[in-house]
mmCIF file of C-alpha atoms in Angstrom:
data_model
loop_
_atom_site.group_PDB
_atom_site.id
_atom_site.type_symbol
_atom_site.label_atom_id
_atom_site.label_comp_id
_atom_site.label_asym_id
_atom_site.label_seq_id
_atom_site.Cartn_x
_atom_site.Cartn_y
_atom_site.Cartn_z
ATOM 1 C CA LEU H 43 63.272 83.231 -39.314
ATOM 2 C CA ASN H 44 61.228 83.020 -36.947
ATOM 3 C CA MET H 45 58.369 82.512 -39.149
ATOM 4 C CA GLU H 46 59.707 80.433 -41.288
ATOM 5 C CA THR H 47 60.679 78.018 -37.919
ATOM 6 C CA ALA H 48 56.860 78.440 -37.390
ATOM 7 C CA CYS H 49 55.452 77.664 -40.171
ATOM 8 C CA ALA H 50 57.976 74.845 -40.323
ATOM 9 C CA GLU H 51 56.716 73.642 -36.451
ATOM 10 C CA ALA H 52 53.006 74.248 -37.869
ATOM 11 C CA HIS H 53 54.118 71.884 -41.103
ATOM 12 C CA ARG H 54 55.464 69.434 -38.926
ATOM 13 C CA GLU H 55 52.159 69.458 -36.332
ATOM 14 C CA LEU H 56 50.497 69.089 -39.506
ATOM 15 C CA GLU H 57 52.032 66.094 -40.798
ATOM 16 C CA GLU H 58 52.114 64.705 -37.270
ATOM 17 C CA ALA H 59 48.440 65.432 -36.560
ATOM 18 C CA LYS H 60 47.771 63.566 -40.270
ATOM 19 C CA GLN H 61 49.488 60.792 -38.980
ATOM 20 C CA GLU H 62 47.399 60.090 -36.027
ATOM 21 C CA LEU H 63 44.819 61.029 -37.718
ATOM 22 C CA SER H 64 45.465 58.177 -40.397
ATOM 23 C CA GLU H 65 46.200 55.602 -37.364
ATOM 24 C CA LEU H 66 43.043 56.205 -35.668
ATOM 25 C CA ARG H 67 41.198 56.096 -39.456
ATOM 26 C CA ALA H 68 42.989 52.466 -39.397
ATOM 27 C CA ARG H 69 42.211 51.570 -36.145
ATOM 28 C CA HIS H 70 38.749 52.770 -36.468
ATOM 29 C CA ALA H 71 38.328 50.524 -39.787
ATOM 30 C CA ARG H 72 39.935 47.376 -37.863
ATOM 31 C CA ARG H 73 37.663 47.699 -34.815
ATOM 32 C CA THR H 74 34.856 48.225 -37.376
ATOM 33 C CA ALA H 75 36.106 44.968 -39.466
ATOM 34 C CA ILE H 76 36.473 43.005 -35.966
ATOM 35 C CA GLN H 77 32.987 44.464 -34.289
ATOM 36 C CA PRO H 78 30.544 42.892 -36.402
ATOM 37 C CA GLU H 79 32.007 39.514 -36.552
ATOM 38 C CA GLY H 80 32.657 39.431 -32.258
ATOM 39 C CA MET H 81 28.729 41.147 -32.423
ATOM 40 C CA GLN H 82 27.965 38.407 -34.940
ATOM 41 C CA GLU H 83 29.506 36.028 -32.385
ATOM 42 C CA LEU H 84 28.009 37.142 -29.528
ATOM 43 C CA GLN H 85 24.264 37.172 -30.636
ATOM 44 C CA ASP H 86 24.409 33.779 -31.811
ATOM 45 C CA GLN H 87 25.523 32.588 -28.673
ATOM 46 C CA LEU H 88 22.787 34.177 -27.209
ATOM 47 C CA GLU H 89 20.336 32.957 -29.658
ATOM 48 C CA MET H 90 22.017 29.475 -28.533
ATOM 49 C CA ALA H 91 21.670 30.543 -25.189
ATOM 50 C CA GLU H 92 18.105 31.552 -25.485
ATOM 51 C CA GLU H 93 17.570 28.130 -27.414
ATOM 52 C CA VAL H 94 19.148 26.321 -24.258
ATOM 53 C CA ARG H 95 17.195 28.280 -21.772
ATOM 54 C CA THR H 96 13.857 27.664 -23.692
ATOM 55 C CA THR H 97 14.820 23.948 -23.635
ATOM 56 C CA LEU H 98 15.837 23.421 -20.101
ATOM 57 C CA CYS H 99 12.655 25.586 -19.214
ATOM 58 C CA ALA H 100 10.541 22.795 -21.381
ATOM 59 C CA ASP H 101 12.367 20.140 -19.775
ATOM 60 C CA LEU H 102 11.869 21.029 -16.314
ATOM 61 C CA ALA H 103 8.062 22.327 -17.011
ATOM 62 C CA SER H 104 8.169 18.266 -17.936
ATOM 63 C CA LEU H 105 10.027 16.876 -15.576
ATOM 64 C CA THR H 106 7.313 19.103 -13.173
ATOM 65 C CA GLU H 107 4.795 17.472 -14.764
ATOM 66 C CA GLU H 108 6.289 13.670 -14.588
ATOM 67 C CA LEU H 109 7.063 14.418 -11.011
ATOM 68 C CA VAL H 110 3.071 15.985 -10.123
ATOM 69 C CA GLN H 111 2.035 12.711 -11.949
ATOM 70 C CA ALA H 112 4.556 10.492 -9.957
ATOM 71 C CA LYS H 113 3.306 12.481 -6.607
ATOM 72 C CA LEU H 114 -0.538 11.293 -7.508
ATOM 73 C CA ALA H 115 0.422 7.964 -8.115
ATOM 74 C CA ARG H 116 1.807 7.416 -4.992
ATOM 75 C CA ALA H 117 -0.925 9.256 -2.928
ATOM 76 C CA GLU H 118 -3.282 7.000 -4.653
ATOM 77 C CA GLU H 119 -0.865 3.616 -4.234
ATOM 78 C CA GLN H 120 -0.891 4.485 -0.260
ATOM 79 C CA GLU H 121 -4.800 5.374 -0.130
ATOM 80 C CA GLU H 122 -5.234 2.165 -1.527
ATOM 81 C CA LYS H 123 -2.840 0.037 0.647
ATOM 82 C CA GLU H 124 -4.097 2.168 3.899
ATOM 83 C CA MET H 125 -8.098 0.986 2.441
ATOM 84 C CA MET H 126 -6.589 -2.393 1.735
ATOM 85 C CA GLU H 127 -4.750 -2.779 5.338
ATOM 86 C CA HIS H 128 -8.503 -1.316 6.777
ATOM 87 C CA ARG H 129 -10.073 -4.044 5.092
ATOM 88 C CA LEU H 130 -7.633 -6.666 6.009
ATOM 89 C CA ARG H 131 -7.955 -5.785 9.794
ATOM 90 C CA ARG H 132 -11.072 -5.643 9.890
ATOM 91 C CA GLY H 133 -11.382 -8.805 7.931
ATOM 92 C CA ALA H 134 -9.056 -10.266 10.779
ATOM 93 C CA GLU H 135 -11.325 -8.760 13.439
ATOM 94 C CA LYS H 136 -14.336 -10.098 12.037
ATOM 95 C CA GLN H 137 -12.430 -13.497 11.926
ATOM 96 C CA ARG H 138 -11.631 -13.745 15.458
ATOM 97 C CA ASN H 139 -15.330 -12.499 16.279
ATOM 98 C CA LEU H 140 -16.552 -15.575 14.425
ATOM 99 C CA ALA H 141 -13.562 -18.077 15.599
ATOM 100 C CA LEU H 142 -15.150 -16.571 19.571
ATOM 101 C CA LYS H 143 -18.513 -17.291 18.556
ATOM 102 C CA MET H 144 -18.165 -20.911 16.938
ATOM 103 C CA THR H 145 -15.712 -21.802 19.997
ATOM 104 C CA GLU H 146 -18.572 -20.202 22.247
ATOM 105 C CA LEU H 147 -20.951 -22.639 19.774
ATOM 106 C CA GLU H 148 -18.620 -25.950 20.194
ATOM 107 C CA VAL H 149 -18.889 -25.456 23.929
ATOM 108 C CA LYS H 150 -22.547 -24.617 23.823
ATOM 109 C CA VAL H 151 -22.946 -28.452 21.873
ATOM 110 C CA ALA H 152 -20.368 -29.832 24.111
ATOM 111 C CA GLU H 153 -22.653 -28.873 26.666
ATOM 112 C CA LEU H 154 -25.933 -29.975 25.381
ATOM 113 C CA THR H 155 -24.521 -33.525 23.777
ATOM 114 C CA SER H 156 -22.867 -34.183 27.631
ATOM 115 C CA ASN H 157 -26.029 -32.961 29.064
ATOM 116 C CA GLY H 158 -27.731 -35.272 26.576
ATOM 117 C CA ALA H 159 -25.270 -38.449 26.685
ATOM 118 C CA GLU H 160 -25.896 -37.934 30.726
ATOM 119 C CA HIS H 161 -30.161 -37.478 30.092
ATOM 120 C CA ASP H 162 -29.763 -40.646 27.649
ATOM 121 C CA GLU H 163 -27.252 -42.497 30.845
ATOM 122 C CA HIS H 164 -29.959 -41.865 33.633
ATOM 123 C CA ILE H 165 -32.948 -43.135 31.104
ATOM 124 C CA ALA H 166 -30.937 -46.330 30.547
ATOM 125 C CA GLU H 167 -30.406 -46.654 34.682
ATOM 126 C CA ALA H 168 -33.822 -46.121 34.689
ATOM 127 C CA PHE H 169 -34.537 -48.183 32.215
ATOM 128 C CA LYS H 170 -32.703 -50.755 33.645
ATOM 129 C CA GLU H 171 -33.725 -50.470 36.922
ATOM 130 C CA VAL H 172 -37.684 -50.832 35.634
ATOM 131 C CA MET H 173 -36.448 -54.021 33.663
ATOM 132 C CA GLN H 174 -34.428 -55.330 36.957
ATOM 133 C CA ASN H 175 -38.027 -54.587 38.736
ATOM 134 C CA GLN H 176 -40.074 -56.397 36.620
ATOM 135 C CA GLU H 177 -37.564 -59.253 36.592
ATOM 136 C CA GLN H 178 -37.811 -59.137 40.220
ATOM 137 C CA GLN H 179 -41.791 -58.693 40.058
ATOM 138 C CA ILE H 180 -41.697 -61.877 37.715
ATOM 139 C CA ARG H 181 -39.555 -63.708 39.468
ATOM 140 C CA GLU H 182 -41.380 -63.765 42.394
ATOM 141 C CA LEU H 183 -44.435 -63.978 40.747
ATOM 142 C CA LYS H 184 -43.394 -67.415 39.335
ATOM 143 C CA GLU H 185 -42.596 -68.524 43.187
ATOM 144 C CA LYS H 186 -46.056 -67.665 44.282
ATOM 145 C CA LEU H 187 -47.687 -69.490 40.980
ATOM 146 C CA ALA H 188 -45.147 -72.570 41.435
ATOM 147 C CA ALA H 189 -45.913 -72.409 45.195
ATOM 148 C CA VAL H 190 -49.699 -72.233 44.758
ATOM 149 C CA SER H 191 -50.000 -73.965 41.530
ATOM 150 C CA PRO H 192 -49.974 -78.218 40.423
ATOM 151 C CA LYS H 193 -46.518 -79.596 39.513
ATOM 152 C CA PRO H 194 -47.002 -79.657 35.877
ATOM 153 C CA TRP H 195 -46.997 -75.915 35.790
ATOM 154 C CA ARG H 196 -43.865 -75.591 36.793
ATOM 155 C CA LYS H 197 -42.210 -76.692 34.285
ATOM 156 C CA LEU H 198 -43.615 -74.247 32.031
ATOM 157 C CA PHE H 199 -42.725 -71.141 34.121
ATOM 158 C CA SER H 200 -39.699 -72.775 35.446
ATOM 159 C CA SER H 201 -36.167 -71.155 33.740
#
């Protein structure tokens, strides 16, 4: 009887082990069936992520190049602006110097014109004085002539 019980017990354990093995195989089959789909999905996601990463890297490189070009253009514009400002300041300085020189020349011209006018005025005064002296001499000579000469000559020289 002991043996029968042991045999029955072993048979029952065998059946339980078969049942467990069957469940494990079914579970493994389900897992294997599910795993490739999940694996494929993961591989697809990884490929998509790689494509996105590649696209983003290309976009980043493109944007970096555009940024470099923009910075270079800005630097060139800034340099040109500074050069133009320098030229403008230099031109303004030249204009101020020219205006100052012109003012100095205008003052000299005014002085020379004034001196020339004064000189002309002195000449005119001297000429007037000489003329007045000559007229005075002519009157004196007429008076002397009139006093010395006969009366008909008086009519001729009297004015």
